[in-house]
Amino acid sequence: MSVLKEKLHQKIHEHRPRTAKLMKKFGDTVVDQVKVSQVIGGMRGIKSLVTDISYLDPMEGIRYRGFTLPEVLEQLPRAKDAEMPYVEGLYHLLLTGEMPTKDEVKDLIIDFNNRRIVPRYVWDVIDSFPSGSHPMAILSAAVMSLEKESHFNILYKKGMSKMDYWDSTYEDATNLLAKMPLIGAYIYNKLYNPEKGQLYPDPTLDLGANFAYMMGKDKPYDDVSRMYFIIHADHESGNVSAHTGHLVASSLSDVYYATSAMINGLAGPLHGLANQEVLRWLQGLKKQMGSKFPTQDELKKYVWETLNSGQVIPGYGHAVLRKTDPRYTVQRDFCLKHMPEDEIFKYVDALYNVVPDILREHGKAKNPWPNVDAQSGVVQWHYGIKEYDFYTVLFAIGRSFGVLSNIIWDRALGYSLERPKSITTDMLEKMVGISNELVTTEELKTS
Ligand code: NMX
Ligand code: MLT
């Protein structure tokens, strides 16, 4: 058993009685109440999931296992010449709640390297996609094609005990995580850099550096990859991708089904795809401006035009956050250090000075501040990844670390099949004491 797996085993053993006690002794204690607006409005804010991997405070932003992002980036072990820590160390932190030692990370890097080999048929699946396919669709299918490798499924069919579910889930999850960057890089090269041909990983490199190598990028793209995968890893359990992964896995579908599903959820423009939308929207502005940098008034006009045509401002707003996303700030600090003169970065910064006030004046968005996606495409663009359709694939590789860590713990703690209850509109109307009479727009305006 690897060092990480042994530690995880111990943590699971210690944690199980806590969950069992809550269920047995306090199962009837009320945690939350549900309003009509929440039932209709995407269940916003209802406390109905448990995870210890991360917690999102609306004002402070994300904490992984109690650590803020700056603390995570500062305290996780890193290579001698690196600015950003090893992604493998993050996996240790998410799974165990403890910062790993350098030796523990080294052990894990070797373990990941041993699990990297991607079967030939996955390349065939990717190669068979028609041109014009979105990279997220290809990624989802590539992950799905690996399903037959699932240890969990083999052991389930043999009658594995519930107490052991976490073990083969850990094996499947770690195998998949080790392969994800290779699959991502292969998709990129296949779509946008076909002359590169077959790709071979460098066995001496950690996950982030190897991804940079496979993308054909020099330093500091290794640090960009590490930063990118780490900051996108988790955002507690209720976001669409994490929740989808958890939901699908709750039926004991294996991690390949669950990860493919989470990728599909991430591919929506209100979620992970917003990072490509930001770049598309910025390019629209740049096209209008030609070689001239926009004035504040020109920026304001562009933002209002987008809103008045019924579209959202990509990269702004959030379902939970009510302040600037710390993931935005981490990337902004990186940009200030490495690319302060980058033109697109200047656009993003200039927009930060006008968008929040406009969104407040517009009066709809509860959070006028930027989220992670407002900055992430800029960094990729700067390092030559200009095919912005690809950006959400990078988000997905990072997000897999959080989603899969959660699924391993779901299995360890025996979390139930997810199955909330739905009701009809008639029932809702009866509950609030109205019948389904015709409602006029006038009545709604005055109420
Ligand atoms: N631009 C314009 N309108 C907005 C924006 C925005 N950036 N954000 C929210 N609104 C609108 C929203 O469409 C809704 O309008 P309506 O009443 O007509 O349906 C209203 O404001 C209230 O929405 P909120 O309660 O503030 O936001 P909600 O929790 O429903 O949605 C997002 C959250 C993230 C989906 C929303 O802010 C949005 O669409 N942002 C732009 C897309 C984006 O950046 N998504 C990425 C989120 C982060 N991620 O990586 O997943
Ligand atoms: C995420 O990282 O999942 C997004 O910020 C969306 C969310 O938290 O709802």
Coordinates of C-alpha atoms and ligand atoms in Angstrom, one line a residue, residues 44 232 239 266 269-275 278 307 311-320 322 325 327 359 362-367 371-373 395 399, ligand 1:
R44 CA -29.4 28.1 -4.2
H232 CA -9.5 24.9 -10.1
N239 CA -21.3 23.6 -8.0
L266 CA -18.5 21.9 -16.6
P269 CA -21.2 28.6 -20.4
L270 CA -22.6 29.5 -17.0
H271 CA -20.0 27.2 -15.4
G272 CA -16.5 26.2 -16.7
L273 CA -17.0 27.3 -20.3
A274 CA -17.1 30.9 -19.1
N275 CA -13.3 31.0 -19.4
V278 CA -14.4 35.6 -21.5
L307 CA -26.2 43.5 -21.1
Q311 CA -26.4 38.4 -22.4
V312 CA -24.4 37.9 -19.3
I313 CA -20.9 39.4 -18.7
P314 CA -18.8 36.3 -18.7
G315 CA -16.4 36.0 -15.8
Y316 CA -18.5 38.1 -13.5
G317 CA -21.0 37.1 -10.8
H318 CA -21.2 33.9 -8.7
A319 CA -23.9 31.7 -7.1
V320 CA -22.1 31.8 -3.7
R322 CA -20.0 37.9 -2.9
D325 CA -12.8 35.4 -6.3
R327 CA -8.7 32.5 -7.7
L359 CA -23.5 45.3 -12.8
H362 CA -28.0 47.1 -13.9
G363 CA -29.4 45.8 -10.6
K364 CA -29.7 42.0 -11.3
A365 CA -26.5 40.2 -10.4
K366 CA -26.2 39.5 -6.7
N367 CA -22.4 39.5 -7.0
N371 CA -14.8 35.0 -10.7
V372 CA -12.0 32.7 -11.6
D373 CA -12.8 32.7 -15.3
F395 CA -10.4 23.5 -15.8
R399 CA -11.5 19.9 -11.1
Ligands
NMX1 N1 -23.9 39.4 -16.2 C1 -25.2 39.7 -16.4 N2 -26.2 39.3 -15.6 C2 -25.8 38.5 -14.5 C3 -24.5 38.2 -14.3 C4 -23.5 38.7 -15.2 N3 -22.2 38.3 -15.0 N4 -24.5 37.4 -13.2 C5 -25.8 37.3 -12.8 N5 -26.6 38.0 -13.6 C6 -28.0 38.0 -13.6 C7 -28.6 36.6 -13.7 O1 -28.5 36.1 -15.1 C8 -29.9 36.7 -13.1 O2 -30.8 37.3 -14.1 P1 -32.3 36.9 -14.2 O3 -32.9 37.3 -12.9 O4 -32.8 37.6 -15.4 O5 -32.4 35.4 -14.4 C9 -29.7 37.7 -12.0 O6 -28.5 38.4 -12.3 C10 -29.5 37.0 -10.7 O7 -28.5 36.1 -10.8 P2 -27.6 35.8 -9.5 O8 -28.4 35.3 -8.4 O9 -26.7 36.9 -9.2 O10 -26.6 34.6 -10.1 P3 -26.9 33.1 -10.1 O11 -26.5 32.5 -8.9 O12 -28.2 32.8 -10.7 O13 -25.8 32.7 -11.3 C11 -23.8 32.8 -12.4 C12 -24.5 32.7 -11.1 C13 -22.3 32.5 -12.2 C14 -24.3 31.7 -13.4 C15 -24.0 34.2 -13.0 O14 -23.4 35.1 -12.2 C16 -23.5 34.3 -14.4 O15 -24.2 34.0 -15.4 N6 -22.2 34.8 -14.6 C17 -21.6 34.9 -16.0 C18 -21.1 33.5 -16.4 C19 -19.9 33.1 -15.6 O16 -19.0 33.9 -15.4 N7 -19.9 31.9 -15.1 C20 -18.8 31.3 -14.4 C21 -19.0 31.0 -12.9 C22 -17.8 30.5 -12.3 N8 -17.5 29.2 -12.8 O17 -16.3 28.9 -13.1 O18 -18.3 28.3 -12.8

